[in-house]
C-alpha cells in the first residue's frame, strides 16, 4: 500500500496512471512478496523452531529419542523443513493476492484510479514466469529458514541462555542468507529482461 501511494502520486504527474498496475504487480511478484513473506516467516516460525529444538537439546529430550532408537533429525528436523518448503510458496501467493487487492482498493478510493485500469495493466505486465520465479524464491527462502533455525536449535548448549542466543542467531543469519539468496536468484532469473513494462504502457 505504501508503494501504491508513491507510485500513483508520481505516475499521475506524468500522466502514466495506466502503468501503475503493471509496476505494482512486477514489484510485488518479483521482490516484495517473497522477501517480506519470508522475513515474517523467519521471525515467527524460525525463532519458534530454534527455541523449541534448543529447549529439547538442553533438557536432553533429543538424547531420550536416541535411547528409544529414533533418529532426532528424522523425527524433529525433517518435518519442519518440509513444512517450510511447502508453506513458503503458499504464503507467498496469498501475500501477493492480498497486496495487489489492497493496492487496487487504495488507488481507487484515494486517487480515483479505476480498478479495471490497474488490473488490466497488471495482467498485461506480469507473466507466468514472474509467478513461478516468485514461488521458487519463497521455496528457497523457506528452506533456508528451516535449515538454519533447526541447525541452531539442534546445536544449542548452555541452558536457557544458550536457547536465547541460538534463537537470536537463527533469525539474524536466516535474514542475511535470505537477502544474499534474493540477490543471486534475481540476477539469475531476470538478467537481460527489461521489456516487461512495455506491455502495460
PDB file of N, CA and C in Angstrom, residues 13-113:
ATOM      1  N   UNK A  13       1.403  12.479 -12.049  1.00  0.00           N
ATOM      2  CA  UNK A  13       2.011  13.722 -12.530  1.00  0.00           C
ATOM      3  C   UNK A  13       2.529  13.580 -13.954  1.00  0.00           C
ATOM      4  N   UNK A  14       2.926  12.356 -14.316  1.00  0.00           N
ATOM      5  CA  UNK A  14       3.459  12.103 -15.649  1.00  0.00           C
ATOM      6  C   UNK A  14       2.400  11.618 -16.629  1.00  0.00           C
ATOM      7  N   UNK A  15       1.166  11.482 -16.133  1.00  0.00           N
ATOM      8  CA  UNK A  15       0.097  11.001 -16.990  1.00  0.00           C
ATOM      9  C   UNK A  15       0.208   9.526 -17.320  1.00  0.00           C
ATOM     10  N   UNK A  16       0.788   8.752 -16.417  1.00  0.00           N
ATOM     11  CA  UNK A  16       1.020   7.328 -16.663  1.00  0.00           C
ATOM     12  C   UNK A  16       0.275   6.444 -15.660  1.00  0.00           C
ATOM     13  N   UNK A  17      -0.899   6.874 -15.245  1.00  0.00           N
ATOM     14  CA  UNK A  17      -1.636   6.085 -14.252  1.00  0.00           C
ATOM     15  C   UNK A  17      -2.004   4.702 -14.778  1.00  0.00           C
ATOM     16  N   UNK A  18      -2.106   4.551 -16.108  1.00  0.00           N
ATOM     17  CA  UNK A  18      -2.453   3.238 -16.655  1.00  0.00           C
ATOM     18  C   UNK A  18      -1.306   2.232 -16.519  1.00  0.00           C
ATOM     19  N   UNK A  19      -0.124   2.718 -16.141  1.00  0.00           N
ATOM     20  CA  UNK A  19       1.019   1.816 -15.960  1.00  0.00           C
ATOM     21  C   UNK A  19       1.229   1.422 -14.498  1.00  0.00           C
ATOM     22  N   UNK A  20       0.448   2.002 -13.587  1.00  0.00           N
ATOM     23  CA  UNK A  20       0.645   1.739 -12.157  1.00  0.00           C
ATOM     24  C   UNK A  20       0.461   0.266 -11.834  1.00  0.00           C
ATOM     25  N   UNK A  21      -0.572  -0.343 -12.382  1.00  0.00           N
ATOM     26  CA  UNK A  21      -0.846  -1.752 -12.086  1.00  0.00           C
ATOM     27  C   UNK A  21       0.297  -2.665 -12.475  1.00  0.00           C
ATOM     28  N   UNK A  22       0.877  -2.401 -13.650  1.00  0.00           N
ATOM     29  CA  UNK A  22       1.998  -3.227 -14.096  1.00  0.00           C
ATOM     30  C   UNK A  22       3.205  -3.108 -13.194  1.00  0.00           C
ATOM     31  N   UNK A  23       3.519  -1.872 -12.789  1.00  0.00           N
ATOM     32  CA  UNK A  23       4.668  -1.652 -11.903  1.00  0.00           C
ATOM     33  C   UNK A  23       4.428  -2.330 -10.553  1.00  0.00           C
ATOM     34  N   UNK A  24       3.237  -2.177 -10.009  1.00  0.00           N
ATOM     35  CA  UNK A  24       2.925  -2.796  -8.720  1.00  0.00           C
ATOM     36  C   UNK A  24       2.995  -4.317  -8.800  1.00  0.00           C
ATOM     37  N   UNK A  25       2.419  -4.882  -9.862  1.00  0.00           N
ATOM     38  CA  UNK A  25       2.408  -6.342  -9.997  1.00  0.00           C
ATOM     39  C   UNK A  25       3.821  -6.894 -10.121  1.00  0.00           C
ATOM     40  N   UNK A  26       4.653  -6.218 -10.903  1.00  0.00           N
ATOM     41  CA  UNK A  26       6.031  -6.679 -11.062  1.00  0.00           C
ATOM     42  C   UNK A  26       6.821  -6.551  -9.767  1.00  0.00           C
ATOM     43  N   UNK A  27       6.648  -5.417  -9.076  1.00  0.00           N
ATOM     44  CA  UNK A  27       7.368  -5.213  -7.814  1.00  0.00           C
ATOM     45  C   UNK A  27       6.938  -6.234  -6.766  1.00  0.00           C
ATOM     46  N   UNK A  28       5.638  -6.482  -6.704  1.00  0.00           N
ATOM     47  CA  UNK A  28       5.132  -7.436  -5.717  1.00  0.00           C
ATOM     48  C   UNK A  28       5.591  -8.857  -6.029  1.00  0.00           C
ATOM     49  N   UNK A  29       5.424  -9.272  -7.270  1.00  0.00           N
ATOM     50  CA  UNK A  29       5.715 -10.672  -7.609  1.00  0.00           C
ATOM     51  C   UNK A  29       7.206 -10.979  -7.589  1.00  0.00           C
ATOM     52  N   UNK A  30       8.013 -10.053  -8.074  1.00  0.00           N
ATOM     53  CA  UNK A  30       9.448 -10.340  -8.211  1.00  0.00           C
ATOM     54  C   UNK A  30      10.233 -10.162  -6.915  1.00  0.00           C
ATOM     55  N   UNK A  31       9.851  -9.198  -6.094  1.00  0.00           N
ATOM     56  CA  UNK A  31      10.669  -8.890  -4.922  1.00  0.00           C
ATOM     57  C   UNK A  31       9.892  -8.832  -3.605  1.00  0.00           C
ATOM     58  N   UNK A  32       8.866  -8.003  -3.570  1.00  0.00           N
ATOM     59  CA  UNK A  32       8.267  -7.679  -2.278  1.00  0.00           C
ATOM     60  C   UNK A  32       7.634  -8.875  -1.575  1.00  0.00           C
ATOM     61  N   UNK A  33       6.759  -9.595  -2.270  1.00  0.00           N
ATOM     62  CA  UNK A  33       6.047 -10.668  -1.561  1.00  0.00           C
ATOM     63  C   UNK A  33       6.950 -11.820  -1.130  1.00  0.00           C
ATOM     64  N   UNK A  34       7.864 -12.329  -1.976  1.00  0.00           N
ATOM     65  CA  UNK A  34       8.708 -13.415  -1.458  1.00  0.00           C
ATOM     66  C   UNK A  34       9.608 -12.985  -0.303  1.00  0.00           C
ATOM     67  N   UNK A  35      10.176 -11.788  -0.394  1.00  0.00           N
ATOM     68  CA  UNK A  35      11.097 -11.338   0.649  1.00  0.00           C
ATOM     69  C   UNK A  35      10.351 -11.005   1.936  1.00  0.00           C
ATOM     70  N   UNK A  36       9.304 -10.205   1.844  1.00  0.00           N
ATOM     71  CA  UNK A  36       8.562  -9.796   3.048  1.00  0.00           C
ATOM     72  C   UNK A  36       7.902 -11.000   3.715  1.00  0.00           C
ATOM     73  N   UNK A  37       7.315 -11.894   2.906  1.00  0.00           N
ATOM     74  CA  UNK A  37       6.680 -13.089   3.471  1.00  0.00           C
ATOM     75  C   UNK A  37       7.672 -13.919   4.268  1.00  0.00           C
ATOM     76  N   UNK A  38       8.864 -14.106   3.714  1.00  0.00           N
ATOM     77  CA  UNK A  38       9.843 -14.964   4.378  1.00  0.00           C
ATOM     78  C   UNK A  38      10.557 -14.255   5.530  1.00  0.00           C
ATOM     79  N   UNK A  39      10.582 -12.928   5.517  1.00  0.00           N
ATOM     80  CA  UNK A  39      11.074 -12.210   6.697  1.00  0.00           C
ATOM     81  C   UNK A  39      10.134 -12.458   7.882  1.00  0.00           C
ATOM     82  N   UNK A  40       8.840 -12.381   7.613  1.00  0.00           N
ATOM     83  CA  UNK A  40       7.853 -12.668   8.661  1.00  0.00           C
ATOM     84  C   UNK A  40       7.952 -14.129   9.095  1.00  0.00           C
ATOM     85  N   UNK A  41       8.138 -15.017   8.108  1.00  0.00           N
ATOM     86  CA  UNK A  41       8.269 -16.446   8.408  1.00  0.00           C
ATOM     87  C   UNK A  41       9.497 -16.706   9.281  1.00  0.00           C
ATOM     88  N   UNK A  42      10.591 -16.019   9.000  1.00  0.00           N
ATOM     89  CA  UNK A  42      11.802 -16.193   9.799  1.00  0.00           C
ATOM     90  C   UNK A  42      11.592 -15.718  11.226  1.00  0.00           C
ATOM     91  N   UNK A  43      10.923 -14.559  11.374  1.00  0.00           N
ATOM     92  CA  UNK A  43      10.698 -14.017  12.706  1.00  0.00           C
ATOM     93  C   UNK A  43       9.747 -14.840  13.539  1.00  0.00           C
ATOM     94  N   UNK A  44       8.738 -15.396  12.894  1.00  0.00           N
ATOM     95  CA  UNK A  44       7.706 -16.133  13.633  1.00  0.00           C
ATOM     96  C   UNK A  44       8.039 -17.624  13.747  1.00  0.00           C
ATOM     97  N   UNK A  45       8.276 -18.254  12.614  1.00  0.00           N
ATOM     98  CA  UNK A  45       8.457 -19.707  12.589  1.00  0.00           C
ATOM     99  C   UNK A  45       9.902 -20.098  12.889  1.00  0.00           C
ATOM    100  N   UNK A  46      10.855 -19.376  12.282  1.00  0.00           N
ATOM    101  CA  UNK A  46      12.255 -19.707  12.505  1.00  0.00           C
ATOM    102  C   UNK A  46      12.647 -19.608  13.962  1.00  0.00           C
ATOM    103  N   UNK A  47      12.205 -18.544  14.596  1.00  0.00           N
ATOM    104  CA  UNK A  47      12.525 -18.384  16.021  1.00  0.00           C
ATOM    105  C   UNK A  47      11.875 -19.479  16.857  1.00  0.00           C
ATOM    106  N   UNK A  48      10.660 -19.876  16.486  1.00  0.00           N
ATOM    107  CA  UNK A  48       9.973 -20.948  17.223  1.00  0.00           C
ATOM    108  C   UNK A  48      10.708 -22.278  17.060  1.00  0.00           C
ATOM    109  N   UNK A  49      11.160 -22.562  15.822  1.00  0.00           N
ATOM    110  CA  UNK A  49      11.908 -23.805  15.593  1.00  0.00           C
ATOM    111  C   UNK A  49      13.180 -23.839  16.441  1.00  0.00           C
ATOM    112  N   UNK A  50      13.935 -22.737  16.406  1.00  0.00           N
ATOM    113  CA  UNK A  50      15.199 -22.690  17.151  1.00  0.00           C
ATOM    114  C   UNK A  50      14.949 -22.820  18.657  1.00  0.00           C
ATOM    115  N   UNK A  51      13.935 -22.126  19.156  1.00  0.00           N
ATOM    116  CA  UNK A  51      13.650 -22.175  20.593  1.00  0.00           C
ATOM    117  C   UNK A  51      13.170 -23.567  21.020  1.00  0.00           C
ATOM    118  N   UNK A  52      12.287 -24.163  20.215  1.00  0.00           N
ATOM    119  CA  UNK A  52      11.769 -25.492  20.542  1.00  0.00           C
ATOM    120  C   UNK A  52      12.884 -26.530  20.592  1.00  0.00           C
ATOM    121  N   UNK A  53      13.634 -26.596  19.494  1.00  0.00           N
ATOM    122  CA  UNK A  53      14.695 -27.601  19.411  1.00  0.00           C
ATOM    123  C   UNK A  53      15.812 -27.309  20.403  1.00  0.00           C
ATOM    124  N   UNK A  54      16.088 -26.023  20.641  1.00  0.00           N
ATOM    125  CA  UNK A  54      17.099 -25.666  21.625  1.00  0.00           C
ATOM    126  C   UNK A  54      16.710 -26.118  23.019  1.00  0.00           C
ATOM    127  N   UNK A  55      15.453 -25.917  23.373  1.00  0.00           N
ATOM    128  CA  UNK A  55      14.962 -26.360  24.683  1.00  0.00           C
ATOM    129  C   UNK A  55      15.033 -27.875  24.816  1.00  0.00           C
ATOM    130  N   UNK A  56      14.659 -28.566  23.743  1.00  0.00           N
ATOM    131  CA  UNK A  56      14.729 -30.028  23.772  1.00  0.00           C
ATOM    132  C   UNK A  56      16.174 -30.508  23.896  1.00  0.00           C
ATOM    133  N   UNK A  57      17.092 -29.772  23.268  1.00  0.00           N
ATOM    134  CA  UNK A  57      18.501 -30.169  23.310  1.00  0.00           C
ATOM    135  C   UNK A  57      19.096 -29.981  24.708  1.00  0.00           C
ATOM    136  N   UNK A  58      18.845 -28.829  25.319  1.00  0.00           N
ATOM    137  CA  UNK A  58      19.457 -28.575  26.634  1.00  0.00           C
ATOM    138  C   UNK A  58      18.788 -29.385  27.736  1.00  0.00           C
ATOM    139  N   UNK A  59      17.536 -29.801  27.521  1.00  0.00           N
ATOM    140  CA  UNK A  59      16.862 -30.637  28.520  1.00  0.00           C
ATOM    141  C   UNK A  59      17.025 -32.125  28.226  1.00  0.00           C
ATOM    142  N   UNK A  60      17.883 -32.440  27.259  1.00  0.00           N
ATOM    143  CA  UNK A  60      18.262 -33.817  26.926  1.00  0.00           C
ATOM    144  C   UNK A  60      17.110 -34.651  26.389  1.00  0.00           C
ATOM    145  N   UNK A  61      16.093 -34.011  25.836  1.00  0.00           N
ATOM    146  CA  UNK A  61      14.994 -34.766  25.224  1.00  0.00           C
ATOM    147  C   UNK A  61      15.439 -35.456  23.940  1.00  0.00           C
ATOM    148  N   UNK A  62      16.360 -34.815  23.206  1.00  0.00           N
ATOM    149  CA  UNK A  62      16.869 -35.447  21.983  1.00  0.00           C
ATOM    150  C   UNK A  62      17.668 -36.700  22.314  1.00  0.00           C
ATOM    151  N   UNK A  63      18.368 -36.689  23.441  1.00  0.00           N
ATOM    152  CA  UNK A  63      19.089 -37.893  23.871  1.00  0.00           C
ATOM    153  C   UNK A  63      18.112 -39.018  24.200  1.00  0.00           C
ATOM    154  N   UNK A  64      16.975 -38.657  24.755  1.00  0.00           N
ATOM    155  CA  UNK A  64      15.954 -39.669  25.067  1.00  0.00           C
ATOM    156  C   UNK A  64      15.438 -40.329  23.787  1.00  0.00           C
ATOM    157  N   UNK A  65      15.285 -39.530  22.728  1.00  0.00           N
ATOM    158  CA  UNK A  65      14.848 -40.103  21.450  1.00  0.00           C
ATOM    159  C   UNK A  65      15.873 -41.089  20.906  1.00  0.00           C
ATOM    160  N   UNK A  66      17.142 -40.742  21.052  1.00  0.00           N
ATOM    161  CA  UNK A  66      18.187 -41.658  20.586  1.00  0.00           C
ATOM    162  C   UNK A  66      18.165 -42.969  21.374  1.00  0.00           C
ATOM    163  N   UNK A  67      17.936 -42.870  22.679  1.00  0.00           N
ATOM    164  CA  UNK A  67      17.855 -44.076  23.524  1.00  0.00           C
ATOM    165  C   UNK A  67      16.699 -44.965  23.070  1.00  0.00           C
ATOM    166  N   UNK A  68      15.610 -44.328  22.628  1.00  0.00           N
ATOM    167  CA  UNK A  68      14.439 -45.084  22.166  1.00  0.00           C
ATOM    168  C   UNK A  68      14.607 -45.602  20.737  1.00  0.00           C
ATOM    169  N   UNK A  69      15.748 -45.310  20.128  1.00  0.00           N
ATOM    170  CA  UNK A  69      16.012 -45.810  18.789  1.00  0.00           C
ATOM    171  C   UNK A  69      15.445 -44.956  17.675  1.00  0.00           C
ATOM    172  N   UNK A  70      15.109 -43.710  17.988  1.00  0.00           N
ATOM    173  CA  UNK A  70      14.550 -42.795  16.990  1.00  0.00           C
ATOM    174  C   UNK A  70      15.599 -41.755  16.611  1.00  0.00           C
ATOM    175  N   UNK A  71      15.756 -41.527  15.325  1.00  0.00           N
ATOM    176  CA  UNK A  71      16.698 -40.511  14.866  1.00  0.00           C
ATOM    177  C   UNK A  71      16.069 -39.128  15.077  1.00  0.00           C
ATOM    178  N   UNK A  72      16.655 -38.282  15.927  1.00  0.00           N
ATOM    179  CA  UNK A  72      16.063 -36.959  16.187  1.00  0.00           C
ATOM    180  C   UNK A  72      15.943 -36.085  14.937  1.00  0.00           C
ATOM    181  N   UNK A  73      16.881 -36.247  13.994  1.00  0.00           N
ATOM    182  CA  UNK A  73      16.823 -35.439  12.770  1.00  0.00           C
ATOM    183  C   UNK A  73      15.599 -35.823  11.951  1.00  0.00           C
ATOM    184  N   UNK A  74      15.372 -37.114  11.774  1.00  0.00           N
ATOM    185  CA  UNK A  74      14.205 -37.563  11.007  1.00  0.00           C
ATOM    186  C   UNK A  74      12.896 -37.203  11.711  1.00  0.00           C
ATOM    187  N   UNK A  75      12.913 -37.272  13.036  1.00  0.00           N
ATOM    188  CA  UNK A  75      11.676 -37.067  13.788  1.00  0.00           C
ATOM    189  C   UNK A  75      11.357 -35.594  14.024  1.00  0.00           C
ATOM    190  N   UNK A  76      12.399 -34.770  14.223  1.00  0.00           N
ATOM    191  CA  UNK A  76      12.187 -33.376  14.615  1.00  0.00           C
ATOM    192  C   UNK A  76      12.500 -32.369  13.505  1.00  0.00           C
ATOM    193  N   UNK A  77      13.534 -32.635  12.735  1.00  0.00           N
ATOM    194  CA  UNK A  77      14.004 -31.635  11.768  1.00  0.00           C
ATOM    195  C   UNK A  77      13.318 -31.777  10.413  1.00  0.00           C
ATOM    196  N   UNK A  78      13.286 -32.986   9.881  1.00  0.00           N
ATOM    197  CA  UNK A  78      12.742 -33.195   8.533  1.00  0.00           C
ATOM    198  C   UNK A  78      11.311 -32.680   8.358  1.00  0.00           C
ATOM    199  N   UNK A  79      10.386 -32.963   9.282  1.00  0.00           N
ATOM    200  CA  UNK A  79       9.017 -32.432   9.113  1.00  0.00           C
ATOM    201  C   UNK A  79       8.973 -30.900   9.106  1.00  0.00           C
ATOM    202  N   UNK A  80       9.821 -30.276   9.895  1.00  0.00           N
ATOM    203  CA  UNK A  80       9.846 -28.813   9.936  1.00  0.00           C
ATOM    204  C   UNK A  80      10.377 -28.225   8.635  1.00  0.00           C
ATOM    205  N   UNK A  81      11.407 -28.857   8.092  1.00  0.00           N
ATOM    206  CA  UNK A  81      11.959 -28.375   6.816  1.00  0.00           C
ATOM    207  C   UNK A  81      10.935 -28.538   5.704  1.00  0.00           C
ATOM    208  N   UNK A  82      10.291 -29.690   5.637  1.00  0.00           N
ATOM    209  CA  UNK A  82       9.269 -29.920   4.607  1.00  0.00           C
ATOM    210  C   UNK A  82       8.100 -28.946   4.754  1.00  0.00           C
ATOM    211  N   UNK A  83       7.708 -28.673   5.988  1.00  0.00           N
ATOM    212  CA  UNK A  83       6.598 -27.744   6.225  1.00  0.00           C
ATOM    213  C   UNK A  83       6.932 -26.353   5.714  1.00  0.00           C
ATOM    214  N   UNK A  84       8.143 -25.878   5.960  1.00  0.00           N
ATOM    215  CA  UNK A  84       8.548 -24.550   5.493  1.00  0.00           C
ATOM    216  C   UNK A  84       8.674 -24.512   3.973  1.00  0.00           C
ATOM    217  N   UNK A  85       9.138 -25.604   3.378  1.00  0.00           N
ATOM    218  CA  UNK A  85       9.260 -25.656   1.926  1.00  0.00           C
ATOM    219  C   UNK A  85       7.903 -25.570   1.244  1.00  0.00           C
ATOM    220  N   UNK A  86       6.880 -26.111   1.898  1.00  0.00           N
ATOM    221  CA  UNK A  86       5.525 -26.058   1.335  1.00  0.00           C
ATOM    222  C   UNK A  86       4.850 -24.736   1.674  1.00  0.00           C
ATOM    223  N   UNK A  87       5.015 -24.293   2.918  1.00  0.00           N
ATOM    224  CA  UNK A  87       4.320 -23.081   3.370  1.00  0.00           C
ATOM    225  C   UNK A  87       4.833 -21.821   2.683  1.00  0.00           C
ATOM    226  N   UNK A  88       6.139 -21.766   2.365  1.00  0.00           N
ATOM    227  CA  UNK A  88       6.712 -20.572   1.746  1.00  0.00           C
ATOM    228  C   UNK A  88       5.987 -20.139   0.482  1.00  0.00           C
ATOM    229  N   UNK A  89       5.906 -21.006  -0.548  1.00  0.00           N
ATOM    230  CA  UNK A  89       5.196 -20.620  -1.774  1.00  0.00           C
ATOM    231  C   UNK A  89       3.706 -20.338  -1.565  1.00  0.00           C
ATOM    232  N   UNK A  90       3.061 -21.112  -0.687  1.00  0.00           N
ATOM    233  CA  UNK A  90       1.620 -20.896  -0.451  1.00  0.00           C
ATOM    234  C   UNK A  90       1.383 -19.519   0.173  1.00  0.00           C
ATOM    235  N   UNK A  91       2.142 -19.190   1.196  1.00  0.00           N
ATOM    236  CA  UNK A  91       2.012 -17.879   1.833  1.00  0.00           C
ATOM    237  C   UNK A  91       2.397 -16.757   0.873  1.00  0.00           C
ATOM    238  N   UNK A  92       3.351 -17.025  -0.003  1.00  0.00           N
ATOM    239  CA  UNK A  92       3.772 -16.033  -0.993  1.00  0.00           C
ATOM    240  C   UNK A  92       2.632 -15.668  -1.933  1.00  0.00           C
ATOM    241  N   UNK A  93       1.917 -16.675  -2.430  1.00  0.00           N
ATOM    242  CA  UNK A  93       0.777 -16.424  -3.329  1.00  0.00           C
ATOM    243  C   UNK A  93      -0.316 -15.654  -2.603  1.00  0.00           C
ATOM    244  N   UNK A  94      -0.584 -16.035  -1.355  1.00  0.00           N
ATOM    245  CA  UNK A  94      -1.596 -15.323  -0.576  1.00  0.00           C
ATOM    246  C   UNK A  94      -1.188 -13.871  -0.348  1.00  0.00           C
ATOM    247  N   UNK A  95       0.078 -13.639  -0.043  1.00  0.00           N
ATOM    248  CA  UNK A  95       0.575 -12.281   0.188  1.00  0.00           C
ATOM    249  C   UNK A  95       0.477 -11.447  -1.080  1.00  0.00           C
ATOM    250  N   UNK A  96       0.798 -12.049  -2.222  1.00  0.00           N
ATOM    251  CA  UNK A  96       0.702 -11.334  -3.495  1.00  0.00           C
ATOM    252  C   UNK A  96      -0.735 -10.922  -3.788  1.00  0.00           C
ATOM    253  N   UNK A  97      -1.665 -11.857  -3.616  1.00  0.00           N
ATOM    254  CA  UNK A  97      -3.073 -11.568  -3.884  1.00  0.00           C
ATOM    255  C   UNK A  97      -3.601 -10.468  -2.959  1.00  0.00           C
ATOM    256  N   UNK A  98      -3.273 -10.556  -1.681  1.00  0.00           N
ATOM    257  CA  UNK A  98      -3.741  -9.552  -0.723  1.00  0.00           C
ATOM    258  C   UNK A  98      -3.089  -8.196  -0.971  1.00  0.00           C
ATOM    259  N   UNK A  99      -1.793  -8.201  -1.308  1.00  0.00           N
ATOM    260  CA  UNK A  99      -1.102  -6.943  -1.582  1.00  0.00           C
ATOM    261  C   UNK A  99      -1.659  -6.236  -2.792  1.00  0.00           C
ATOM    262  N   UNK A 100      -1.916  -6.999  -3.861  1.00  0.00           N
ATOM    263  CA  UNK A 100      -2.464  -6.395  -5.076  1.00  0.00           C
ATOM    264  C   UNK A 100      -3.886  -5.897  -4.837  1.00  0.00           C
ATOM    265  N   UNK A 101      -4.685  -6.674  -4.099  1.00  0.00           N
ATOM    266  CA  UNK A 101      -6.057  -6.261  -3.809  1.00  0.00           C
ATOM    267  C   UNK A 101      -6.079  -4.983  -2.973  1.00  0.00           C
ATOM    268  N   UNK A 102      -5.205  -4.911  -1.969  1.00  0.00           N
ATOM    269  CA  UNK A 102      -5.142  -3.709  -1.136  1.00  0.00           C
ATOM    270  C   UNK A 102      -4.684  -2.505  -1.950  1.00  0.00           C
ATOM    271  N   UNK A 103      -3.736  -2.705  -2.859  1.00  0.00           N
ATOM    272  CA  UNK A 103      -3.259  -1.613  -3.701  1.00  0.00           C
ATOM    273  C   UNK A 103      -4.352  -1.111  -4.642  1.00  0.00           C
ATOM    274  N   UNK A 104      -5.107  -2.034  -5.206  1.00  0.00           N
ATOM    275  CA  UNK A 104      -6.214  -1.654  -6.092  1.00  0.00           C
ATOM    276  C   UNK A 104      -7.257  -0.858  -5.331  1.00  0.00           C
ATOM    277  N   UNK A 105      -7.612  -1.331  -4.135  1.00  0.00           N
ATOM    278  CA  UNK A 105      -8.607  -0.615  -3.330  1.00  0.00           C
ATOM    279  C   UNK A 105      -8.145   0.772  -2.943  1.00  0.00           C
ATOM    280  N   UNK A 106      -6.885   0.903  -2.549  1.00  0.00           N
ATOM    281  CA  UNK A 106      -6.350   2.210  -2.161  1.00  0.00           C
ATOM    282  C   UNK A 106      -6.294   3.169  -3.346  1.00  0.00           C
ATOM    283  N   UNK A 107      -5.826   2.672  -4.484  1.00  0.00           N
ATOM    284  CA  UNK A 107      -5.714   3.531  -5.665  1.00  0.00           C
ATOM    285  C   UNK A 107      -7.078   4.032  -6.122  1.00  0.00           C
ATOM    286  N   UNK A 108      -8.088   3.181  -6.008  1.00  0.00           N
ATOM    287  CA  UNK A 108      -9.422   3.584  -6.471  1.00  0.00           C
ATOM    288  C   UNK A 108     -10.096   4.532  -5.491  1.00  0.00           C
ATOM    289  N   UNK A 109      -9.986   4.255  -4.197  1.00  0.00           N
ATOM    290  CA  UNK A 109     -10.710   5.065  -3.217  1.00  0.00           C
ATOM    291  C   UNK A 109     -10.021   6.408  -2.944  1.00  0.00           C
ATOM    292  N   UNK A 110      -8.691   6.418  -2.923  1.00  0.00           N
ATOM    293  CA  UNK A 110      -7.959   7.634  -2.560  1.00  0.00           C
ATOM    294  C   UNK A 110      -7.598   8.474  -3.777  1.00  0.00           C
ATOM    295  N   UNK A 111      -7.125   7.811  -4.844  1.00  0.00           N
ATOM    296  CA  UNK A 111      -6.612   8.552  -6.001  1.00  0.00           C
ATOM    297  C   UNK A 111      -7.535   8.524  -7.212  1.00  0.00           C
ATOM    298  N   UNK A 112      -8.628   7.787  -7.124  1.00  0.00           N
ATOM    299  CA  UNK A 112      -9.598   7.771  -8.207  1.00  0.00           C
ATOM    300  C   UNK A 112      -9.151   7.040  -9.455  1.00  0.00           C
ATOM    301  N   UNK A 113      -8.165   6.174  -9.326  1.00  0.00           N
ATOM    302  CA  UNK A 113      -7.722   5.366 -10.464  1.00  0.00           C
ATOM    303  C   UNK A 113      -8.566   4.096 -10.499  1.00  0.00           C
TER     304      UNK A 113
END
